JSON list of C-alpha atoms in Angstrom, two decimals:
[
{"chain": "X", "resi": 1, "resn": "MET", "atom": "CA", "xyz": [291.20, -70.15, 54.76]},
{"chain": "X", "resi": 2, "resn": "ALA", "atom": "CA", "xyz": [287.71, -69.42, 53.95]},
{"chain": "X", "resi": 3, "resn": "ARG", "atom": "CA", "xyz": [288.89, -68.69, 50.30]},
{"chain": "X", "resi": 4, "resn": "GLU", "atom": "CA", "xyz": [290.08, -71.63, 50.22]},
{"chain": "X", "resi": 5, "resn": "ALA", "atom": "CA", "xyz": [287.20, -73.80, 51.87]},
{"chain": "X", "resi": 6, "resn": "THR", "atom": "CA", "xyz": [285.00, -72.11, 49.38]},
{"chain": "X", "resi": 7, "resn": "VAL", "atom": "CA", "xyz": [287.47, -72.87, 46.15]},
{"chain": "X", "resi": 8, "resn": "LYS", "atom": "CA", "xyz": [287.81, -76.56, 47.25]},
{"chain": "X", "resi": 9, "resn": "ALA", "atom": "CA", "xyz": [283.84, -76.63, 47.54]},
{"chain": "X", "resi": 10, "resn": "LEU", "atom": "CA", "xyz": [283.36, -75.88, 44.48]},
{"chain": "X", "resi": 11, "resn": "LEU", "atom": "CA", "xyz": [285.97, -77.41, 42.58]},
{"chain": "X", "resi": 12, "resn": "ASP", "atom": "CA", "xyz": [284.21, -80.76, 43.98]},
{"chain": "X", "resi": 13, "resn": "ILE", "atom": "CA", "xyz": [281.04, -79.72, 42.40]},
{"chain": "X", "resi": 14, "resn": "ARG", "atom": "CA", "xyz": [282.91, -78.63, 39.41]},
{"chain": "X", "resi": 15, "resn": "LYS", "atom": "CA", "xyz": [281.12, -75.02, 39.44]},
{"chain": "X", "resi": 16, "resn": "THR", "atom": "CA", "xyz": [282.28, -71.38, 39.98]},
{"chain": "X", "resi": 17, "resn": "TYR", "atom": "CA", "xyz": [281.07, -68.77, 42.43]},
{"chain": "X", "resi": 18, "resn": "ASP", "atom": "CA", "xyz": [278.13, -67.45, 40.59]},
{"chain": "X", "resi": 19, "resn": "VAL", "atom": "CA", "xyz": [276.32, -70.41, 40.62]},
{"chain": "X", "resi": 20, "resn": "ILE", "atom": "CA", "xyz": [275.51, -69.40, 44.60]},
{"chain": "X", "resi": 21, "resn": "GLU", "atom": "CA", "xyz": [273.03, -67.06, 45.23]},
{"chain": "X", "resi": 22, "resn": "GLN", "atom": "CA", "xyz": [273.25, -66.97, 49.07]},
{"chain": "X", "resi": 23, "resn": "ALA", "atom": "CA", "xyz": [275.93, -67.34, 51.59]},
{"chain": "X", "resi": 24, "resn": "TYR", "atom": "CA", "xyz": [275.46, -68.41, 55.05]},
{"chain": "X", "resi": 25, "resn": "VAL", "atom": "CA", "xyz": [278.70, -67.51, 56.52]},
{"chain": "X", "resi": 26, "resn": "GLU", "atom": "CA", "xyz": [279.39, -68.22, 60.60]},
{"chain": "X", "resi": 27, "resn": "TYR", "atom": "CA", "xyz": [282.41, -66.36, 62.16]},
{"chain": "X", "resi": 28, "resn": "CYS", "atom": "CA", "xyz": [281.87, -65.56, 66.34]},
{"chain": "X", "resi": 29, "resn": "PHE", "atom": "CA", "xyz": [285.15, -64.61, 67.19]},
{"chain": "X", "resi": 30, "resn": "GLY", "atom": "CA", "xyz": [285.23, -61.05, 65.14]},
{"chain": "X", "resi": 31, "resn": "ASP", "atom": "CA", "xyz": [283.56, -57.87, 64.30]},
{"chain": "X", "resi": 32, "resn": "SER", "atom": "CA", "xyz": [280.57, -57.58, 62.98]},
{"chain": "X", "resi": 33, "resn": "THR", "atom": "CA", "xyz": [280.54, -58.26, 58.56]},
{"chain": "X", "resi": 34, "resn": "CYS", "atom": "CA", "xyz": [283.64, -60.09, 59.08]},
{"chain": "X", "resi": 35, "resn": "GLU", "atom": "CA", "xyz": [281.46, -62.79, 56.99]},
{"chain": "X", "resi": 36, "resn": "GLN", "atom": "CA", "xyz": [281.19, -60.41, 54.47]},
{"chain": "X", "resi": 37, "resn": "ARG", "atom": "CA", "xyz": [284.72, -59.83, 54.16]},
{"chain": "X", "resi": 38, "resn": "ALA", "atom": "CA", "xyz": [285.69, -63.36, 54.08]},
{"chain": "X", "resi": 39, "resn": "VAL", "atom": "CA", "xyz": [283.58, -63.77, 51.04]},
{"chain": "X", "resi": 40, "resn": "TYR", "atom": "CA", "xyz": [284.56, -60.97, 49.05]},
{"chain": "X", "resi": 41, "resn": "GLN", "atom": "CA", "xyz": [287.95, -61.92, 48.42]},
{"chain": "X", "resi": 42, "resn": "LEU", "atom": "CA", "xyz": [286.17, -64.45, 46.02]},
{"chain": "X", "resi": 43, "resn": "VAL", "atom": "CA", "xyz": [284.69, -62.12, 43.71]},
{"chain": "X", "resi": 44, "resn": "MET", "atom": "CA", "xyz": [281.84, -59.97, 44.92]},
{"chain": "X", "resi": 45, "resn": "THR", "atom": "CA", "xyz": [278.24, -61.21, 42.63]},
{"chain": "X", "resi": 46, "resn": "GLN", "atom": "CA", "xyz": [275.90, -58.74, 45.72]},
{"chain": "X", "resi": 47, "resn": "ILE", "atom": "CA", "xyz": [273.91, -61.78, 46.51]},
{"chain": "X", "resi": 48, "resn": "PRO", "atom": "CA", "xyz": [272.81, -61.52, 50.28]},
{"chain": "X", "resi": 49, "resn": "ILE", "atom": "CA", "xyz": [275.37, -62.81, 53.03]},
{"chain": "X", "resi": 50, "resn": "ILE", "atom": "CA", "xyz": [273.93, -64.10, 56.34]},
{"chain": "X", "resi": 51, "resn": "ASN", "atom": "CA", "xyz": [276.19, -63.44, 58.96]},
{"chain": "X", "resi": 52, "resn": "VAL", "atom": "CA", "xyz": [275.54, -66.33, 61.69]},
{"chain": "X", "resi": 53, "resn": "ASN", "atom": "CA", "xyz": [276.91, -66.15, 65.25]},
{"chain": "X", "resi": 54, "resn": "ASN", "atom": "CA", "xyz": [275.25, -69.29, 67.28]},
{"chain": "X", "resi": 55, "resn": "ASN", "atom": "CA", "xyz": [278.56, -70.08, 69.75]},
{"chain": "X", "resi": 56, "resn": "CYS", "atom": "CA", "xyz": [278.70, -73.89, 69.27]},
{"chain": "X", "resi": 57, "resn": "SER", "atom": "CA", "xyz": [275.87, -74.24, 67.28]},
{"chain": "X", "resi": 58, "resn": "THR", "atom": "CA", "xyz": [277.07, -71.53, 64.70]},
{"chain": "X", "resi": 59, "resn": "GLY", "atom": "CA", "xyz": [278.46, -74.90, 61.99]},
{"chain": "X", "resi": 60, "resn": "SER", "atom": "CA", "xyz": [275.52, -76.24, 62.27]},
{"chain": "X", "resi": 61, "resn": "THR", "atom": "CA", "xyz": [272.89, -73.67, 62.08]},
{"chain": "X", "resi": 62, "resn": "ALA", "atom": "CA", "xyz": [274.34, -71.71, 58.68]},
{"chain": "X", "resi": 63, "resn": "LEU", "atom": "CA", "xyz": [274.10, -75.75, 57.62]},
{"chain": "X", "resi": 64, "resn": "TYR", "atom": "CA", "xyz": [270.38, -75.28, 58.39]},
{"chain": "X", "resi": 65, "resn": "LEU", "atom": "CA", "xyz": [269.57, -72.27, 57.23]},
{"chain": "X", "resi": 66, "resn": "ALA", "atom": "CA", "xyz": [271.61, -72.99, 53.74]},
{"chain": "X", "resi": 67, "resn": "ARG", "atom": "CA", "xyz": [269.83, -76.43, 53.46]},
{"chain": "X", "resi": 68, "resn": "GLN", "atom": "CA", "xyz": [266.23, -74.48, 54.00]},
{"chain": "X", "resi": 69, "resn": "ALA", "atom": "CA", "xyz": [266.20, -72.03, 51.54]},
{"chain": "X", "resi": 70, "resn": "ILE", "atom": "CA", "xyz": [267.36, -74.89, 48.92]},
{"chain": "X", "resi": 71, "resn": "GLU", "atom": "CA", "xyz": [263.97, -76.87, 50.93]},
{"chain": "X", "resi": 72, "resn": "PHE", "atom": "CA", "xyz": [261.64, -73.91, 50.69]},
{"chain": "X", "resi": 73, "resn": "GLY", "atom": "CA", "xyz": [262.84, -73.10, 46.37]},
{"chain": "X", "resi": 74, "resn": "ILE", "atom": "CA", "xyz": [263.76, -69.76, 48.09]},
{"chain": "X", "resi": 75, "resn": "VAL", "atom": "CA", "xyz": [268.11, -70.71, 45.95]},
{"chain": "X", "resi": 76, "resn": "ASP", "atom": "CA", "xyz": [268.83, -72.89, 44.25]},
{"chain": "X", "resi": 77, "resn": "CYS", "atom": "CA", "xyz": [271.98, -72.94, 45.64]},
{"chain": "X", "resi": 78, "resn": "ALA", "atom": "CA", "xyz": [273.31, -72.27, 48.94]},
{"chain": "X", "resi": 79, "resn": "LEU", "atom": "CA", "xyz": [276.60, -71.71, 50.71]},
{"chain": "X", "resi": 80, "resn": "ALA", "atom": "CA", "xyz": [277.44, -72.73, 53.99]},
{"chain": "X", "resi": 81, "resn": "LEU", "atom": "CA", "xyz": [280.85, -71.37, 55.19]},
{"chain": "X", "resi": 82, "resn": "ASP", "atom": "CA", "xyz": [282.28, -71.45, 58.34]},
{"chain": "X", "resi": 83, "resn": "PHE", "atom": "CA", "xyz": [285.89, -70.21, 59.74]},
{"chain": "X", "resi": 84, "resn": "GLU", "atom": "CA", "xyz": [287.43, -69.11, 62.59]},
{"chain": "X", "resi": 85, "resn": "LYS", "atom": "CA", "xyz": [290.50, -67.44, 63.75]},
{"chain": "X", "resi": 86, "resn": "MET", "atom": "CA", "xyz": [290.83, -67.55, 67.48]},
{"chain": "X", "resi": 87, "resn": "SER", "atom": "CA", "xyz": [292.85, -65.98, 70.18]},
{"chain": "X", "resi": 88, "resn": "LYS", "atom": "CA", "xyz": [295.17, -67.64, 72.30]},
{"chain": "X", "resi": 89, "resn": "GLY", "atom": "CA", "xyz": [294.53, -69.51, 75.85]},
{"chain": "X", "resi": 90, "resn": "SER", "atom": "CA", "xyz": [290.98, -70.06, 76.78]},
{"chain": "X", "resi": 91, "resn": "LEU", "atom": "CA", "xyz": [287.93, -68.60, 75.56]},
{"chain": "X", "resi": 92, "resn": "ALA", "atom": "CA", "xyz": [286.68, -65.65, 77.13]},
{"chain": "X", "resi": 93, "resn": "ALA", "atom": "CA", "xyz": [283.96, -62.88, 76.93]},
{"chain": "X", "resi": 94, "resn": "ASN", "atom": "CA", "xyz": [284.72, -59.90, 74.33]},
{"chain": "X", "resi": 95, "resn": "PHE", "atom": "CA", "xyz": [282.33, -57.38, 75.65]},
{"chain": "X", "resi": 96, "resn": "ASN", "atom": "CA", "xyz": [282.63, -56.77, 79.29]},
{"chain": "X", "resi": 97, "resn": "ASP", "atom": "CA", "xyz": [280.56, -53.55, 79.38]},
{"chain": "X", "resi": 98, "resn": "HIS", "atom": "CA", "xyz": [277.45, -55.76, 78.73]},
{"chain": "X", "resi": 99, "resn": "THR", "atom": "CA", "xyz": [275.24, -57.87, 80.32]},
{"chain": "X", "resi": 100, "resn": "SER", "atom": "CA", "xyz": [276.52, -61.20, 79.20]},
{"chain": "X", "resi": 101, "resn": "PRO", "atom": "CA", "xyz": [274.14, -63.69, 77.13]},
{"chain": "X", "resi": 102, "resn": "LEU", "atom": "CA", "xyz": [275.09, -66.45, 79.16]},
{"chain": "X", "resi": 103, "resn": "ASP", "atom": "CA", "xyz": [274.62, -65.06, 82.55]},
{"chain": "X", "resi": 104, "resn": "THR", "atom": "CA", "xyz": [272.12, -67.54, 83.82]},
{"chain": "X", "resi": 105, "resn": "THR", "atom": "CA", "xyz": [274.23, -70.65, 82.66]},
{"chain": "X", "resi": 106, "resn": "ILE", "atom": "CA", "xyz": [277.11, -68.60, 84.45]},
{"chain": "X", "resi": 107, "resn": "SER", "atom": "CA", "xyz": [275.06, -68.56, 87.93]},
{"chain": "X", "resi": 108, "resn": "ASN", "atom": "CA", "xyz": [274.25, -72.12, 87.67]},
{"chain": "X", "resi": 109, "resn": "LEU", "atom": "CA", "xyz": [278.18, -72.58, 87.33]},
{"chain": "X", "resi": 110, "resn": "SER", "atom": "CA", "xyz": [280.49, -73.93, 90.87]},
{"chain": "X", "resi": 111, "resn": "GLU", "atom": "CA", "xyz": [282.19, -70.70, 92.30]},
{"chain": "X", "resi": 112, "resn": "THR", "atom": "CA", "xyz": [285.71, -71.15, 90.31]},
{"chain": "X", "resi": 113, "resn": "PRO", "atom": "CA", "xyz": [286.63, -67.87, 88.64]},
{"chain": "X", "resi": 114, "resn": "ASN", "atom": "CA", "xyz": [290.07, -69.37, 88.05]},
{"chain": "X", "resi": 115, "resn": "SER", "atom": "CA", "xyz": [289.28, -72.05, 85.94]},
{"chain": "X", "resi": 116, "resn": "PRO", "atom": "CA", "xyz": [288.03, -71.54, 82.27]},
{"chain": "X", "resi": 117, "resn": "PHE", "atom": "CA", "xyz": [284.71, -70.43, 81.70]},
{"chain": "X", "resi": 118, "resn": "MET", "atom": "CA", "xyz": [284.29, -73.20, 78.96]},
{"chain": "X", "resi": 119, "resn": "ALA", "atom": "CA", "xyz": [285.90, -75.99, 81.16]},
{"chain": "X", "resi": 120, "resn": "GLN", "atom": "CA", "xyz": [283.32, -75.27, 84.50]},
{"chain": "X", "resi": 121, "resn": "VAL", "atom": "CA", "xyz": [280.60, -76.01, 81.62]},
{"chain": "X", "resi": 122, "resn": "PHE", "atom": "CA", "xyz": [282.00, -79.51, 80.81]},
{"chain": "X", "resi": 123, "resn": "GLY", "atom": "CA", "xyz": [283.29, -79.99, 84.17]},
{"chain": "X", "resi": 124, "resn": "ASN", "atom": "CA", "xyz": [280.22, -79.50, 85.88]},
{"chain": "X", "resi": 125, "resn": "ALA", "atom": "CA", "xyz": [278.30, -81.79, 83.29]},
{"chain": "X", "resi": 126, "resn": "GLY", "atom": "CA", "xyz": [281.31, -84.49, 84.12]},
{"chain": "X", "resi": 127, "resn": "ILE", "atom": "CA", "xyz": [280.58, -84.07, 88.17]},
{"chain": "X", "resi": 128, "resn": "GLU", "atom": "CA", "xyz": [277.34, -84.44, 87.95]},
{"chain": "X", "resi": 129, "resn": "TYR", "atom": "CA", "xyz": [277.75, -87.30, 85.69]},
{"chain": "X", "resi": 130, "resn": "CYS", "atom": "CA", "xyz": [279.57, -89.21, 87.99]},
{"chain": "X", "resi": 131, "resn": "GLU", "atom": "CA", "xyz": [277.54, -88.41, 91.02]},
{"chain": "X", "resi": 132, "resn": "LYS", "atom": "CA", "xyz": [274.32, -89.89, 89.13]},
{"chain": "X", "resi": 133, "resn": "TYR", "atom": "CA", "xyz": [275.66, -92.70, 87.32]},
{"chain": "X", "resi": 134, "resn": "GLY", "atom": "CA", "xyz": [278.68, -93.56, 89.69]},
{"chain": "X", "resi": 135, "resn": "ALA", "atom": "CA", "xyz": [281.78, -92.90, 86.94]},
{"chain": "X", "resi": 136, "resn": "ASN", "atom": "CA", "xyz": [284.38, -91.62, 88.03]},
{"chain": "X", "resi": 137, "resn": "ALA", "atom": "CA", "xyz": [287.56, -89.52, 86.84]},
{"chain": "X", "resi": 138, "resn": "GLU", "atom": "CA", "xyz": [288.96, -92.91, 85.47]},
{"chain": "X", "resi": 139, "resn": "HIS", "atom": "CA", "xyz": [285.84, -93.16, 83.33]},
{"chain": "X", "resi": 140, "resn": "MET", "atom": "CA", "xyz": [286.56, -89.46, 81.59]},
{"chain": "X", "resi": 141, "resn": "ALA", "atom": "CA", "xyz": [289.91, -90.09, 80.87]},
{"chain": "X", "resi": 142, "resn": "LYS", "atom": "CA", "xyz": [289.13, -92.92, 78.86]},
{"chain": "X", "resi": 143, "resn": "ILE", "atom": "CA", "xyz": [286.97, -91.48, 77.12]},
{"chain": "X", "resi": 144, "resn": "GLY", "atom": "CA", "xyz": [289.39, -88.59, 76.01]},
{"chain": "X", "resi": 145, "resn": "GLU", "atom": "CA", "xyz": [291.65, -91.07, 75.13]},
{"chain": "X", "resi": 146, "resn": "LYS", "atom": "CA", "xyz": [289.38, -92.27, 72.41]},
{"chain": "X", "resi": 147, "resn": "ILE", "atom": "CA", "xyz": [288.75, -89.01, 71.19]},
{"chain": "X", "resi": 148, "resn": "ILE", "atom": "CA", "xyz": [291.99, -87.33, 70.89]},
{"chain": "X", "resi": 149, "resn": "VAL", "atom": "CA", "xyz": [293.27, -87.75, 67.00]},
{"chain": "X", "resi": 150, "resn": "ILE", "atom": "CA", "xyz": [296.17, -84.95, 66.89]},
{"chain": "X", "resi": 151, "resn": "ASP", "atom": "CA", "xyz": [298.26, -87.00, 69.57]},
{"chain": "X", "resi": 152, "resn": "VAL", "atom": "CA", "xyz": [298.39, -89.98, 71.02]},
{"chain": "X", "resi": 153, "resn": "TYR", "atom": "CA", "xyz": [298.65, -89.63, 74.86]},
{"chain": "X", "resi": 154, "resn": "SER", "atom": "CA", "xyz": [298.19, -93.10, 76.92]},
{"chain": "X", "resi": 155, "resn": "LEU", "atom": "CA", "xyz": [295.56, -93.12, 79.46]},
{"chain": "X", "resi": 156, "resn": "GLU", "atom": "CA", "xyz": [298.26, -92.68, 82.26]},
{"chain": "X", "resi": 157, "resn": "GLN", "atom": "CA", "xyz": [299.43, -89.29, 80.44]},
{"chain": "X", "resi": 158, "resn": "ILE", "atom": "CA", "xyz": [295.92, -87.90, 80.53]},
{"chain": "X", "resi": 159, "resn": "LYS", "atom": "CA", "xyz": [294.98, -88.75, 83.84]},
{"chain": "X", "resi": 160, "resn": "SER", "atom": "CA", "xyz": [298.15, -87.32, 85.01]},
{"chain": "X", "resi": 161, "resn": "SER", "atom": "CA", "xyz": [298.56, -84.16, 83.38]},
{"chain": "X", "resi": 162, "resn": "PRO", "atom": "CA", "xyz": [297.65, -81.04, 85.00]},
{"chain": "X", "resi": 163, "resn": "GLN", "atom": "CA", "xyz": [293.32, -81.06, 86.26]},
{"chain": "X", "resi": 164, "resn": "VAL", "atom": "CA", "xyz": [292.05, -77.87, 84.48]},
{"chain": "X", "resi": 165, "resn": "PHE", "atom": "CA", "xyz": [288.16, -78.27, 86.52]},
{"chain": "X", "resi": 166, "resn": "GLY", "atom": "CA", "xyz": [286.32, -81.28, 88.18]},
{"chain": "X", "resi": 167, "resn": "PRO", "atom": "CA", "xyz": [286.94, -84.45, 86.59]},
{"chain": "X", "resi": 168, "resn": "LEU", "atom": "CA", "xyz": [288.60, -82.52, 83.48]},
{"chain": "X", "resi": 169, "resn": "THR", "atom": "CA", "xyz": [292.76, -82.49, 82.67]},
{"chain": "X", "resi": 170, "resn": "LYS", "atom": "CA", "xyz": [294.31, -80.93, 80.41]},
{"chain": "X", "resi": 171, "resn": "LEU", "atom": "CA", "xyz": [295.10, -83.37, 77.77]},
{"chain": "X", "resi": 172, "resn": "GLN", "atom": "CA", "xyz": [291.39, -83.59, 77.84]},
{"chain": "X", "resi": 173, "resn": "CYS", "atom": "CA", "xyz": [290.50, -79.56, 76.85]},
{"chain": "X", "resi": 174, "resn": "CYS", "atom": "CA", "xyz": [290.49, -78.74, 73.42]},
{"chain": "X", "resi": 175, "resn": "PRO", "atom": "CA", "xyz": [292.68, -76.19, 72.30]},
{"chain": "X", "resi": 176, "resn": "THR", "atom": "CA", "xyz": [291.75, -72.96, 70.63]},
{"chain": "X", "resi": 177, "resn": "SER", "atom": "CA", "xyz": [292.40, -73.35, 66.73]},
{"chain": "X", "resi": 178, "resn": "ASP", "atom": "CA", "xyz": [291.86, -72.10, 63.84]},
{"chain": "X", "resi": 179, "resn": "GLY", "atom": "CA", "xyz": [290.09, -73.15, 60.52]},
{"chain": "X", "resi": 180, "resn": "SER", "atom": "CA", "xyz": [287.15, -73.06, 57.81]},
{"chain": "X", "resi": 181, "resn": "ALA", "atom": "CA", "xyz": [284.90, -75.18, 56.04]},
{"chain": "X", "resi": 182, "resn": "ALA", "atom": "CA", "xyz": [282.00, -74.71, 53.29]},
{"chain": "X", "resi": 183, "resn": "VAL", "atom": "CA", "xyz": [279.35, -76.71, 52.26]},
{"chain": "X", "resi": 184, "resn": "ILE", "atom": "CA", "xyz": [277.19, -76.00, 48.60]},
{"chain": "X", "resi": 185, "resn": "TYR", "atom": "CA", "xyz": [273.65, -77.10, 48.72]},
{"chain": "X", "resi": 186, "resn": "GLU", "atom": "CA", "xyz": [272.30, -77.14, 45.03]},
{"chain": "X", "resi": 187, "resn": "LEU", "atom": "CA", "xyz": [269.00, -77.90, 44.02]},
{"chain": "X", "resi": 188, "resn": "ALA", "atom": "CA", "xyz": [268.59, -81.69, 42.35]},
{"chain": "X", "resi": 189, "resn": "THR", "atom": "CA", "xyz": [265.91, -81.69, 39.53]},
{"chain": "X", "resi": 190, "resn": "VAL", "atom": "CA", "xyz": [264.12, -84.22, 38.10]},
{"chain": "X", "resi": 191, "resn": "SER", "atom": "CA", "xyz": [265.37, -85.07, 34.44]},
{"chain": "X", "resi": 192, "resn": "PRO", "atom": "CA", "xyz": [262.64, -82.96, 32.17]},
{"chain": "X", "resi": 193, "resn": "ASN", "atom": "CA", "xyz": [262.25, -86.46, 30.14]},
{"chain": "X", "resi": 194, "resn": "LEU", "atom": "CA", "xyz": [260.99, -88.46, 32.82]},
{"chain": "X", "resi": 195, "resn": "LEU", "atom": "CA", "xyz": [257.53, -88.65, 32.22]},
{"chain": "X", "resi": 196, "resn": "GLU", "atom": "CA", "xyz": [258.02, -89.29, 28.52]},
{"chain": "X", "resi": 197, "resn": "LEU", "atom": "CA", "xyz": [260.30, -91.66, 28.62]},
{"chain": "X", "resi": 198, "resn": "ARG", "atom": "CA", "xyz": [258.33, -93.36, 31.42]},
{"chain": "X", "resi": 199, "resn": "SER", "atom": "CA", "xyz": [262.02, -95.48, 32.29]},
{"chain": "X", "resi": 200, "resn": "SER", "atom": "CA", "xyz": [261.91, -96.79, 36.08]},
{"chain": "X", "resi": 201, "resn": "ILE", "atom": "CA", "xyz": [265.60, -96.02, 35.52]},
{"chain": "X", "resi": 202, "resn": "GLU", "atom": "CA", "xyz": [265.06, -92.54, 35.48]},
{"chain": "X", "resi": 203, "resn": "LEU", "atom": "CA", "xyz": [262.87, -92.71, 38.09]},
{"chain": "X", "resi": 204, "resn": "ALA", "atom": "CA", "xyz": [264.68, -93.83, 40.24]},
{"chain": "X", "resi": 205, "resn": "GLY", "atom": "CA", "xyz": [266.90, -90.87, 39.72]},
{"chain": "X", "resi": 206, "resn": "ALA", "atom": "CA", "xyz": [269.66, -91.96, 37.03]},
{"chain": "X", "resi": 207, "resn": "ASP", "atom": "CA", "xyz": [269.93, -88.51, 35.12]},
{"chain": "X", "resi": 208, "resn": "MET", "atom": "CA", "xyz": [270.34, -86.45, 38.54]},
{"chain": "X", "resi": 209, "resn": "THR", "atom": "CA", "xyz": [273.30, -88.71, 39.26]},
{"chain": "X", "resi": 210, "resn": "ARG", "atom": "CA", "xyz": [274.53, -88.27, 35.95]},
{"chain": "X", "resi": 211, "resn": "LYS", "atom": "CA", "xyz": [274.31, -84.51, 36.35]},
{"chain": "X", "resi": 212, "resn": "ALA", "atom": "CA", "xyz": [276.03, -84.38, 39.80]},
{"chain": "X", "resi": 213, "resn": "ALA", "atom": "CA", "xyz": [278.51, -86.54, 38.61]},
{"chain": "X", "resi": 214, "resn": "LYS", "atom": "CA", "xyz": [279.90, -83.93, 35.81]}
]
């Protein structure tokens, strides 16, 4: 799936992989260098491949780093690639013999060991929100009704589905799933004839637009 996402991104810009000078690749649920393995199936061009793992912010972190590489002139073209192959069931820690990096977060959760961790995180936020602003479980269910896009469920179905934690029911929780996406950042260059032509059209970026459309 990582290969498919990257190929489709390259087709969008009508370029080949050799234009990419750096890759920032995201994968949370796997061993180190899964990112290299994913990119190597395209072609090995000896570019730096930076592994990015930042939980729910991983994808946006890869985008930020790729964009930053362009902005600071490190490269002219960078790939931000995100892919995930997840295990069945709720999210869980992989290294139980280590101190959890989320231990300070966990210490602030309610004592409910039988509830999924992420459901506790968002469920506790829901509980606090309801207490602070006078909302209730039905308000939370109405939010779920608006954001569910795969299947259509009625408000009553969402409310009556099994409770997971706090105001959250099963149909308000995201199932684990697999997927991939790729974004290619490329430096947009000003027309070399801009100063010579003294054209307001070129000054507005017409030449860059023409090149991007090719």
